[in-house]
Short mmCIF file of the C-alpha atoms (twelve columns), coordinates in Angstrom:
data_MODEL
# 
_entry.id   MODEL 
# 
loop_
_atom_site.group_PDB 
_atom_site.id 
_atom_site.type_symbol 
_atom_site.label_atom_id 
_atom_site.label_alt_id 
_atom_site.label_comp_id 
_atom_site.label_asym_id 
_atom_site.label_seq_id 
_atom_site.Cartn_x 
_atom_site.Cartn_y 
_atom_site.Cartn_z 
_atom_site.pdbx_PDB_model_num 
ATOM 1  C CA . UNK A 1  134.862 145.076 102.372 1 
ATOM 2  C CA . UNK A 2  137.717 142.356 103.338 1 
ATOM 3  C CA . UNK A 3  137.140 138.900 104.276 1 
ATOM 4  C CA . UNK A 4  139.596 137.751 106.128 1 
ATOM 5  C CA . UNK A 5  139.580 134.053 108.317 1 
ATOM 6  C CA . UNK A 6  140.527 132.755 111.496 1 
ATOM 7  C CA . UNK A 7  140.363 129.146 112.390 1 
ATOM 8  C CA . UNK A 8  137.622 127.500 114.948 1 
ATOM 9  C CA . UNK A 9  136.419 124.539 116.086 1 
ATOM 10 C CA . UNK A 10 132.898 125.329 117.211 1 
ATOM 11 C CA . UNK A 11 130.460 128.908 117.371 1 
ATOM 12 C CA . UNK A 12 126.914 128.977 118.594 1 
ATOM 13 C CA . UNK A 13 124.701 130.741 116.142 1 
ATOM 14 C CA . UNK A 14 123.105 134.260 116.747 1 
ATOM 15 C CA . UNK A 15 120.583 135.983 114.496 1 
ATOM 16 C CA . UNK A 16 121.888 139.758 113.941 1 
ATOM 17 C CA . UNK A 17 121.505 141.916 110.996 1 
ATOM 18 C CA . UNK A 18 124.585 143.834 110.601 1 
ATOM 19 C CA . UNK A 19 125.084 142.586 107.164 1 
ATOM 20 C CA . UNK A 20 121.677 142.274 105.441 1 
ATOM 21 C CA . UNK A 21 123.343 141.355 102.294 1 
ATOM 22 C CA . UNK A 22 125.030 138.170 103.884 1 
ATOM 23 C CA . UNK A 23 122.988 135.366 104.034 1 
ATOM 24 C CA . UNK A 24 123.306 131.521 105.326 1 
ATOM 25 C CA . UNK A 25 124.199 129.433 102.529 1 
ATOM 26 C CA . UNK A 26 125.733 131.694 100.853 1 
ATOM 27 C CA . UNK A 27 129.075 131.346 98.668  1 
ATOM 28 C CA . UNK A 28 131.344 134.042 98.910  1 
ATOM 29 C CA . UNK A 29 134.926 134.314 97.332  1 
ATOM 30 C CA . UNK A 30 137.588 134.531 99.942  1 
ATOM 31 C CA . UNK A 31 140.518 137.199 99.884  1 
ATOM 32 C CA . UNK A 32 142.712 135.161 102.143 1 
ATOM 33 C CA . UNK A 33 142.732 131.090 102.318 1 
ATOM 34 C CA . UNK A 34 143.636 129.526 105.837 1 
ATOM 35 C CA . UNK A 35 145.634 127.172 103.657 1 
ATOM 36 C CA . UNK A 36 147.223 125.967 100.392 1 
ATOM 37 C CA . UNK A 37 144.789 123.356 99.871  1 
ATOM 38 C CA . UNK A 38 141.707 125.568 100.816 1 
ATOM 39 C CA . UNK A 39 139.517 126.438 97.931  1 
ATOM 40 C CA . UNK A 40 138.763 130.291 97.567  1 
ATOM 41 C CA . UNK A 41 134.972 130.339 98.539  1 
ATOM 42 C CA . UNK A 42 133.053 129.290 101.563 1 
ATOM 43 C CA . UNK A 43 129.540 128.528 102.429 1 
ATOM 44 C CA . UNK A 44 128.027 130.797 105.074 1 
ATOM 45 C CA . UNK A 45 126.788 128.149 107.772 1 
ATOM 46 C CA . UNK A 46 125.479 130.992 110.332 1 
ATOM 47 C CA . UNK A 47 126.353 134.359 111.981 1 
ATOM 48 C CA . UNK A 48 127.932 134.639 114.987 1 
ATOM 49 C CA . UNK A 49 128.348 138.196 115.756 1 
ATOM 50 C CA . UNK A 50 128.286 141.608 114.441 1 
ATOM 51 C CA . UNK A 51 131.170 141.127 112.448 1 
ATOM 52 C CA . UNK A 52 131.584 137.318 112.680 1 
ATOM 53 C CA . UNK A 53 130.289 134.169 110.412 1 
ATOM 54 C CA . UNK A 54 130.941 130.802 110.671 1 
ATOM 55 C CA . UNK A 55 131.314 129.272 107.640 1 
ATOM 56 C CA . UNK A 56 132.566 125.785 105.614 1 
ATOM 57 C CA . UNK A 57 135.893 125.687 103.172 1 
ATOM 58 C CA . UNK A 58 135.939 122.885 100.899 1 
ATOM 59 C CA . UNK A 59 138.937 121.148 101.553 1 
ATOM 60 C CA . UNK A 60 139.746 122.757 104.758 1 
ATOM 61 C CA . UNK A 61 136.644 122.240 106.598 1 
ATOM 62 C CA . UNK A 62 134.743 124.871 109.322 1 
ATOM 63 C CA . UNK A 63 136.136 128.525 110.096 1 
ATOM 64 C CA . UNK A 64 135.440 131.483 111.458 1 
ATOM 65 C CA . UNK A 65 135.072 134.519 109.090 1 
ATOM 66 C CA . UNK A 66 135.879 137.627 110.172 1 
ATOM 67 C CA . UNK A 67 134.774 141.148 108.282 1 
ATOM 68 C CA . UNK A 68 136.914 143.972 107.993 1 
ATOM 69 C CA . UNK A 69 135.582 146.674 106.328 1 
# 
């Protein structure tokens, strides 16, 4: 599984299940960092979509994860 990131600014929250193994509040390491700065975990905040979490970067601040698998 890849976890790649795309920047956003705000994401309502849906409950799905299509990762059971995901969890909010959750840190996960990060293949990709939106930036230099960007440390290389996140915090799962909530999922948005099937494929989609929204999630914090220290020193960056709120993105959108996206799964590739």
């Amino acid at each position: 599984m890849q976890l790649l990131t795309t920047q956003t600014n705000q994401a309502s929250c849906l409950q799905t299940t299509a990762f059971k193994g995901l969890q909010a509040g959750a840190w996960i390491h990060l293949e990709e960092v939106p930036s230099t700065f960007a440390h290389h975990e996140g915090l799962l905040l909530c999922q948005v979509s099937q494929w989609e979490w929204v999630m914090w970067i220290p020193e960056h601040g709120e993105h959108l994860l996206k799964i590739k698998i």
